[in-house]
Tab-separated table of C-alpha atoms in Angstrom:
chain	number	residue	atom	x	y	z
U	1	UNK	CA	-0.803	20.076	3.188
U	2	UNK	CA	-2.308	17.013	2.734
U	3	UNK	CA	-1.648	13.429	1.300
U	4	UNK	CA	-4.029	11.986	-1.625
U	5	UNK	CA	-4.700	8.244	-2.338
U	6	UNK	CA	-6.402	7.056	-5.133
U	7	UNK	CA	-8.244	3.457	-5.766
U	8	UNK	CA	-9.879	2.719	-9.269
U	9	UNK	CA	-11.442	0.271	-11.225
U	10	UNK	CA	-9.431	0.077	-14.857
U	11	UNK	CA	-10.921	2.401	-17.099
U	12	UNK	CA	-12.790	4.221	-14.299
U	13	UNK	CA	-11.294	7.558	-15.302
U	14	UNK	CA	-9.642	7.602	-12.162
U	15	UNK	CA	-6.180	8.035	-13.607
U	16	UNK	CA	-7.249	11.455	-15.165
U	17	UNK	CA	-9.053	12.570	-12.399
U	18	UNK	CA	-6.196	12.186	-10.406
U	19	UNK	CA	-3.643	14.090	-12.957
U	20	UNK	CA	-6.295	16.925	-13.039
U	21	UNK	CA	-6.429	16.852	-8.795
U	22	UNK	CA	-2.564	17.222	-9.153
U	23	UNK	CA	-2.901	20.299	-11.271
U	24	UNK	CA	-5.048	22.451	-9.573
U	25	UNK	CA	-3.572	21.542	-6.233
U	26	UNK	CA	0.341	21.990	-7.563
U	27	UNK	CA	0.842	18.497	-5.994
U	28	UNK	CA	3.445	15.494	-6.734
U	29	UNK	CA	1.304	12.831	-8.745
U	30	UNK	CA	2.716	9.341	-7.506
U	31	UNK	CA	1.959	6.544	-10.088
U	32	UNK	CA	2.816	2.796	-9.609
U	33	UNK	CA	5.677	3.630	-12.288
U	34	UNK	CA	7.144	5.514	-9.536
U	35	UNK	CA	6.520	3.017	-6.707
U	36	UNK	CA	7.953	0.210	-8.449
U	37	UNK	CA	11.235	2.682	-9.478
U	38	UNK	CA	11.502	3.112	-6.297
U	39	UNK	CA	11.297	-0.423	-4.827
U	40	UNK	CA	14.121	-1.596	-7.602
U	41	UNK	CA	16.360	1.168	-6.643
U	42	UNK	CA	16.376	-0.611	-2.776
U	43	UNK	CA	17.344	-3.504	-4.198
U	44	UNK	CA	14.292	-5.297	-6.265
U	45	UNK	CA	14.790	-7.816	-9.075
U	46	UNK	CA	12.656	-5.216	-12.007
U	47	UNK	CA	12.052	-8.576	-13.629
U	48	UNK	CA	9.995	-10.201	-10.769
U	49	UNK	CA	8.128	-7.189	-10.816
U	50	UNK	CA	5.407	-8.501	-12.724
U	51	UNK	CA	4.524	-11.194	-10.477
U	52	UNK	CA	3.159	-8.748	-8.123
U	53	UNK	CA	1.706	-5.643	-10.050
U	54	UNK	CA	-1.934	-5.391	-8.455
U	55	UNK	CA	-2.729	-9.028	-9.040
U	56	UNK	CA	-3.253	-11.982	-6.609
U	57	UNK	CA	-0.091	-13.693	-6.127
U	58	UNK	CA	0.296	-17.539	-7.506
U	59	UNK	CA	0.649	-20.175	-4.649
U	60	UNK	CA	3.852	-20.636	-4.875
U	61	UNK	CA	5.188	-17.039	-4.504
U	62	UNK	CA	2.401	-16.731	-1.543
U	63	UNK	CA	5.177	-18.345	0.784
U	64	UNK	CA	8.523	-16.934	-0.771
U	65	UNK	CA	11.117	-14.426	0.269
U	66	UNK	CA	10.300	-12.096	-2.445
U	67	UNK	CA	6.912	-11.290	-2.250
U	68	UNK	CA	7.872	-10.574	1.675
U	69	UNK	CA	10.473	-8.496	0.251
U	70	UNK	CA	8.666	-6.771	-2.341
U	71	UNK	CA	5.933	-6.333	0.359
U	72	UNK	CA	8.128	-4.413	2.824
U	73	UNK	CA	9.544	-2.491	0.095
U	74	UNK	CA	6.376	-1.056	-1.303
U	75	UNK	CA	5.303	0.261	2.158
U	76	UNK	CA	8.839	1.837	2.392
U	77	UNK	CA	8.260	3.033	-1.151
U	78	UNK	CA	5.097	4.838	-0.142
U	79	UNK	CA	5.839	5.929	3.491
U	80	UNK	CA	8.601	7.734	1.649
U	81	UNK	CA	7.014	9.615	-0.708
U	82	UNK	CA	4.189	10.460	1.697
U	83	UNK	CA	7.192	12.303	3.865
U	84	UNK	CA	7.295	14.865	1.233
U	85	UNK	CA	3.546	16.020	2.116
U	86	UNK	CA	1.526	17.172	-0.972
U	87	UNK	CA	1.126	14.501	-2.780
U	88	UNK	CA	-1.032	12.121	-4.915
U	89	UNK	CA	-0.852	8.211	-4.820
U	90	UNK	CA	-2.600	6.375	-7.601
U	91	UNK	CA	-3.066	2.800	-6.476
U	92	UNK	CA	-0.447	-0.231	-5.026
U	93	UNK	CA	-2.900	0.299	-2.029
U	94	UNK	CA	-1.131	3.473	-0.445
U	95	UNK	CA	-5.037	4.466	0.562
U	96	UNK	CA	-4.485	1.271	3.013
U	97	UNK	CA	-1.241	1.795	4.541
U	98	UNK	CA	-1.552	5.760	5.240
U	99	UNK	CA	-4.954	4.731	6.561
U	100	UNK	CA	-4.169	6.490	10.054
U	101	UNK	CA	-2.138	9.069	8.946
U	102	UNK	CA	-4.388	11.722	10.186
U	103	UNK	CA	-3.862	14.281	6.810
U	104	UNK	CA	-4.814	11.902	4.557
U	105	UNK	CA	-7.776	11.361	2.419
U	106	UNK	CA	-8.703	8.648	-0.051
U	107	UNK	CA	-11.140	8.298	-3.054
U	108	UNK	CA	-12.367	5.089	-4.869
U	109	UNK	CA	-13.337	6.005	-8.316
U	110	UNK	CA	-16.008	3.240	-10.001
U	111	UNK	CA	-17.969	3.210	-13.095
U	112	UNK	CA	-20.745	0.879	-14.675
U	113	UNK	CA	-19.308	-1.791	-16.714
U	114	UNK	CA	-20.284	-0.722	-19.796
U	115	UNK	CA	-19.045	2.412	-19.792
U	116	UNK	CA	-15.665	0.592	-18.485
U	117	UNK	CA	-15.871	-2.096	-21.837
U	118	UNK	CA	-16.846	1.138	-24.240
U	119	UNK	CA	-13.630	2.975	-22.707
U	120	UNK	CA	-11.892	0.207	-22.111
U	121	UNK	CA	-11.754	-0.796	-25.974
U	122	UNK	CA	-10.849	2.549	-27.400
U	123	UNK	CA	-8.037	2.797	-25.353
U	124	UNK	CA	-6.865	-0.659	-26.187
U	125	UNK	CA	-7.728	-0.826	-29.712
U	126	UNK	CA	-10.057	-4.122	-29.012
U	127	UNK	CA	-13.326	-5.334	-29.415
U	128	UNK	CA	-15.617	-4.524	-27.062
U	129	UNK	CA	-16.433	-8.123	-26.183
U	130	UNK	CA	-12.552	-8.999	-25.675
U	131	UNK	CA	-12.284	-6.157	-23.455
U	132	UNK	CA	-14.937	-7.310	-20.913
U	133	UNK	CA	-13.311	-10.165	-20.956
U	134	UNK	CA	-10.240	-8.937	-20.101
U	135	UNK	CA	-11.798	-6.445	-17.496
U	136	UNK	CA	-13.283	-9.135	-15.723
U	137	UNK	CA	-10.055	-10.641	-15.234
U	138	UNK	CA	-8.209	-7.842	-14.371
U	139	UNK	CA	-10.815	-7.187	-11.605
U	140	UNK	CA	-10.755	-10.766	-10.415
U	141	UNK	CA	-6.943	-10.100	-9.786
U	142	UNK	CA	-6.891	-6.346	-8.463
U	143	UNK	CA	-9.695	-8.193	-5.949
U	144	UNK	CA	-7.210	-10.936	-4.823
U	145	UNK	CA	-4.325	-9.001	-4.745
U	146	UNK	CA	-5.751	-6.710	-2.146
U	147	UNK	CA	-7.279	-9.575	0.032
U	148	UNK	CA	-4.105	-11.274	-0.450
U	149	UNK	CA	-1.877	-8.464	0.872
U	150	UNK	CA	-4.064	-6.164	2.813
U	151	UNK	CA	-6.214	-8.722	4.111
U	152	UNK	CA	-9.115	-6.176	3.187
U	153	UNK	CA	-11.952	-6.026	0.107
U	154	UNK	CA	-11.139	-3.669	-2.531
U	155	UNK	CA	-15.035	-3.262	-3.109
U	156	UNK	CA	-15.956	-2.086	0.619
U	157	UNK	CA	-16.524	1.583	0.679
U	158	UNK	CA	-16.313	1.779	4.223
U	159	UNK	CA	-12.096	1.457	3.424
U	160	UNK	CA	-12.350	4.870	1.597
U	161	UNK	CA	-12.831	8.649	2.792
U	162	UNK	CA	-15.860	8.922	-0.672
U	163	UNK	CA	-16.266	6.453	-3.014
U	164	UNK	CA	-17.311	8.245	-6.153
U	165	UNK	CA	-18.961	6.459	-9.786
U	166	UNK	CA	-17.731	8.493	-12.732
U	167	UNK	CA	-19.100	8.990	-15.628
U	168	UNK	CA	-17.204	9.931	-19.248
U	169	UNK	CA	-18.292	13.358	-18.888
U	170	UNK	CA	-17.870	14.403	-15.807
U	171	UNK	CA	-14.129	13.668	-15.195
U	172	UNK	CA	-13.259	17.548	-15.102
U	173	UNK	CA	-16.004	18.124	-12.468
U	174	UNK	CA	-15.559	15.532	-10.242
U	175	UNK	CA	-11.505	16.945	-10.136
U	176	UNK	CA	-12.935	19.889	-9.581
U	177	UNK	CA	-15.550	19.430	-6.910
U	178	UNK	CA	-12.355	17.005	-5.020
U	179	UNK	CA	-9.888	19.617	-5.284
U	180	UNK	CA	-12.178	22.064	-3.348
U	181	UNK	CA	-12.977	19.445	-0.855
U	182	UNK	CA	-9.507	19.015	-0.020
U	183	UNK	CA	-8.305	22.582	0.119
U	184	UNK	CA	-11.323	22.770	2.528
U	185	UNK	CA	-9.768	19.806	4.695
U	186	UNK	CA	-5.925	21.094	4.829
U	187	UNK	CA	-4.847	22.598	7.914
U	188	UNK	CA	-0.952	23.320	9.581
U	189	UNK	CA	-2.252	21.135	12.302
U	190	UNK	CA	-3.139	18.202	10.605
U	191	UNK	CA	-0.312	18.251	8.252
U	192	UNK	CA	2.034	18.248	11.412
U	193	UNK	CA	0.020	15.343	12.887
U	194	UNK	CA	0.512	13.317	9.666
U	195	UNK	CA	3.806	14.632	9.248
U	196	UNK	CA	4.502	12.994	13.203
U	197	UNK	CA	2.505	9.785	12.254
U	198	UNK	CA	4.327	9.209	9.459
U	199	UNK	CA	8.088	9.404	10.453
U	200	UNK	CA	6.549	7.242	12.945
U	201	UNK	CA	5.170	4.590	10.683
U	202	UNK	CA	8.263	5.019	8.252
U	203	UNK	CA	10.724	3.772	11.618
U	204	UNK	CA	8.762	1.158	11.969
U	205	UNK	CA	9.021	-0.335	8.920
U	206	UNK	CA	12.692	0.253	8.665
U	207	UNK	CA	12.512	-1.462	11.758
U	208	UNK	CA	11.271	-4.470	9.697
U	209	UNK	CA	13.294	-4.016	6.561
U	210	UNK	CA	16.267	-3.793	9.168
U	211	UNK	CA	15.411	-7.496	10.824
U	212	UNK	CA	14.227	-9.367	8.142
U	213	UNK	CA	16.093	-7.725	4.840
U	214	UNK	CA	18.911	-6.376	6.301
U	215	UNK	CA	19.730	-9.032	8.935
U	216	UNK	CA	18.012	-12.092	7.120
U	217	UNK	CA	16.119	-13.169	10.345
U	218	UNK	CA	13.430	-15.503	9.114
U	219	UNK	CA	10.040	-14.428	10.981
U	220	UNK	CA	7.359	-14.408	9.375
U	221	UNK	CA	4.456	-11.788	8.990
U	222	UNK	CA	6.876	-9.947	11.300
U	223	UNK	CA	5.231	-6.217	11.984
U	224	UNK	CA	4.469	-3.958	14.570
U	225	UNK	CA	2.028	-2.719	16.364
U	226	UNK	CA	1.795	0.614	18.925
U	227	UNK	CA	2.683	3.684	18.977
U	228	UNK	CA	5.398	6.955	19.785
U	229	UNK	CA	8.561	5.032	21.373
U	230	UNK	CA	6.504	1.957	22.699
U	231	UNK	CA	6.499	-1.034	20.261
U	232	UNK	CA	5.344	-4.562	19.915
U	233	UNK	CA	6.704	-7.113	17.619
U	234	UNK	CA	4.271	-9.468	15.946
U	235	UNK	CA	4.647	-12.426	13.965
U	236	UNK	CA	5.938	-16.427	13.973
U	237	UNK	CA	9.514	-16.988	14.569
U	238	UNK	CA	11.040	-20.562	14.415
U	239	UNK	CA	12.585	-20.191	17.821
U	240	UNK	CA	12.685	-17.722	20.964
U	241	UNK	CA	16.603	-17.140	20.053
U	242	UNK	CA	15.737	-15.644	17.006
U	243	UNK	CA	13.135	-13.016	18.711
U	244	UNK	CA	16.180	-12.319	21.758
U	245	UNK	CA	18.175	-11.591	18.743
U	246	UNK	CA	15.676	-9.269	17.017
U	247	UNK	CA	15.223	-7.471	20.383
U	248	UNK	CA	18.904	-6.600	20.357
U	249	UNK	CA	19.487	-5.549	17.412
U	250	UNK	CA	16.720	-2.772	17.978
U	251	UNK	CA	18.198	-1.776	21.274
U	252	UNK	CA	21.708	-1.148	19.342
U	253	UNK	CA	19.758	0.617	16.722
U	254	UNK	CA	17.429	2.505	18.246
U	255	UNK	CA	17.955	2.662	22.029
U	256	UNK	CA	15.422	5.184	22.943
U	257	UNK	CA	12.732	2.711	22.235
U	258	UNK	CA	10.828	0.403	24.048
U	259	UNK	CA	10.117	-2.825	21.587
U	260	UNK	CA	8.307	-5.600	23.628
U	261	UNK	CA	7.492	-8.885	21.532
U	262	UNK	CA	4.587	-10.769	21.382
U	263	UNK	CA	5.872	-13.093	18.606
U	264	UNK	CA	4.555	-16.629	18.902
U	265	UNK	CA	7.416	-19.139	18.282
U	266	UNK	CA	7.004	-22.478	16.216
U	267	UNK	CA	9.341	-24.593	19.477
U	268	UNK	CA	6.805	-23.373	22.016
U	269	UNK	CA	3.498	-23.770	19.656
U	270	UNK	CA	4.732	-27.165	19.336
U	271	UNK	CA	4.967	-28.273	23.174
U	272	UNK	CA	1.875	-26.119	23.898
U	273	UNK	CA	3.779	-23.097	25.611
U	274	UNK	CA	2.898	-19.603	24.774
U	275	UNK	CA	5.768	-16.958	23.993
């Protein structure tokens, strides 16, 4: 009764730690193979997938209509899977967008860099000095690709419920030692509260997909903020006609809400009037 996200460093062991977690809990194990299946099933290109696979986005697809796209999708992607309860997530930064659903817990598995190389290299059948090259890189991209997205640093522990530095012979322990610590943290109640939080979380961002996917309005950063069945858009439209029009569509959609808007528009930022 209680949803799992995982953050690692490549070649951290954090992959099998998290397929041994699964085992002994019975829980779904939710890799980024199953995200991104996910995310082309709603509609995706699968071959633009690759531009945004845990790395920092180039400039130009920083301002483009698919990486807002693939953006709202993957938080879809995840709030769905978390609905089922009893699951694992390993990485595309489902520890930061479950962050306040109250049964979850995240881990951030680390390990020394030259344990990382030594590993690193078997797997890959390389040299040990091309593969801290390539680690380095791969870091320097996992790093952007959260501050990029998330607006957060991958490295701060303070984003995690334990941050935890592995070691090549203690992978079954560590699982071990976790998987007791989150028995010890399930509960009915909490589950519910997540549960609640979710569903929550998930209409919101249907919300989204609805306005800006479904309905092609073009705001920008468009999200929302509050709780329960009072709402507040956020974001930069080009006009105030396009944020009346939002408004409406949610009332026809979902008329037992209340959805304010605090979205700044680019007509009134121009002639110094607030929205």
């Amino acid at each position: 009764m209680a949803i799992i996200s995982i953050s690692r460093e490549i070649a951290s062991s954090g992959n099998e730690i998290a397929e041994r977690i699964a085992h002994k809990l019975g829980y779904q194990l939710i890799t980024g193979t199953d995200i991104e299946a996910k995310i082309v099933h709603y509609g995706f290109p699968a071959e633009k997938l690759p531009l945004f696979n845990e790395k920092r986005p180039l400039f130009w697809h920083s301002f483009t209509k698919e990486r807002e796209l693939y953006f709202n999708y993957l938080k879809l992607a995840i709030l769905t899977f978390a609905e089922k309860d009893n699951c694992i997530f390993i990485g595309k930064g489902a520890w930061k967008i479950l962050a306040d659903v109250p049964n979850h817990i995240s881990f951030n598995f680390t390990a020394p860099m030259e344990q990382r190389v030594t590993k690193y290299s078997k797997e890959r059948n390389i040299n040990v000095h091309h593969a801290g090259i390539s680690l380095i890189k791969r870091d320097v991209k996992r790093k952007g690709y959260y501050k990029d997205y998330f607006k957060t640093d991958i490295d701060d522990p303070n984003n995690f419920s334990m941050t935890i530095t592995t070691n090549d012979k203690n992978e079954h322990t560590v699982a071990d030692l976790l998987s007791g610590m989150v028995n010890n943290f399930e509960s009915e109640e909490l589950s519910l509260k997540g549960m609640k939080k979710i569903h929550e979380l998930l209409t919101q961002q249907k919300i989204i997909n609805m306005l800006i996917i479904d309905n092609k309005l073009p705001i920008t950063d468009l999200n929302i903020k509050g709780e329960k069945k009072d709402l507040i858009l956020t974001g930069l439209a080009q006009s105030s006609a396009q944020v009346d029009r939002a408004l409406a569509i949610i009332k026809m959609e979902y008329p037992d809400l209340n959805v304010t808007s605090e979205i700044r528009c680019v007509q009134d930022l121009r002639t110094g009037v607030r929205k």
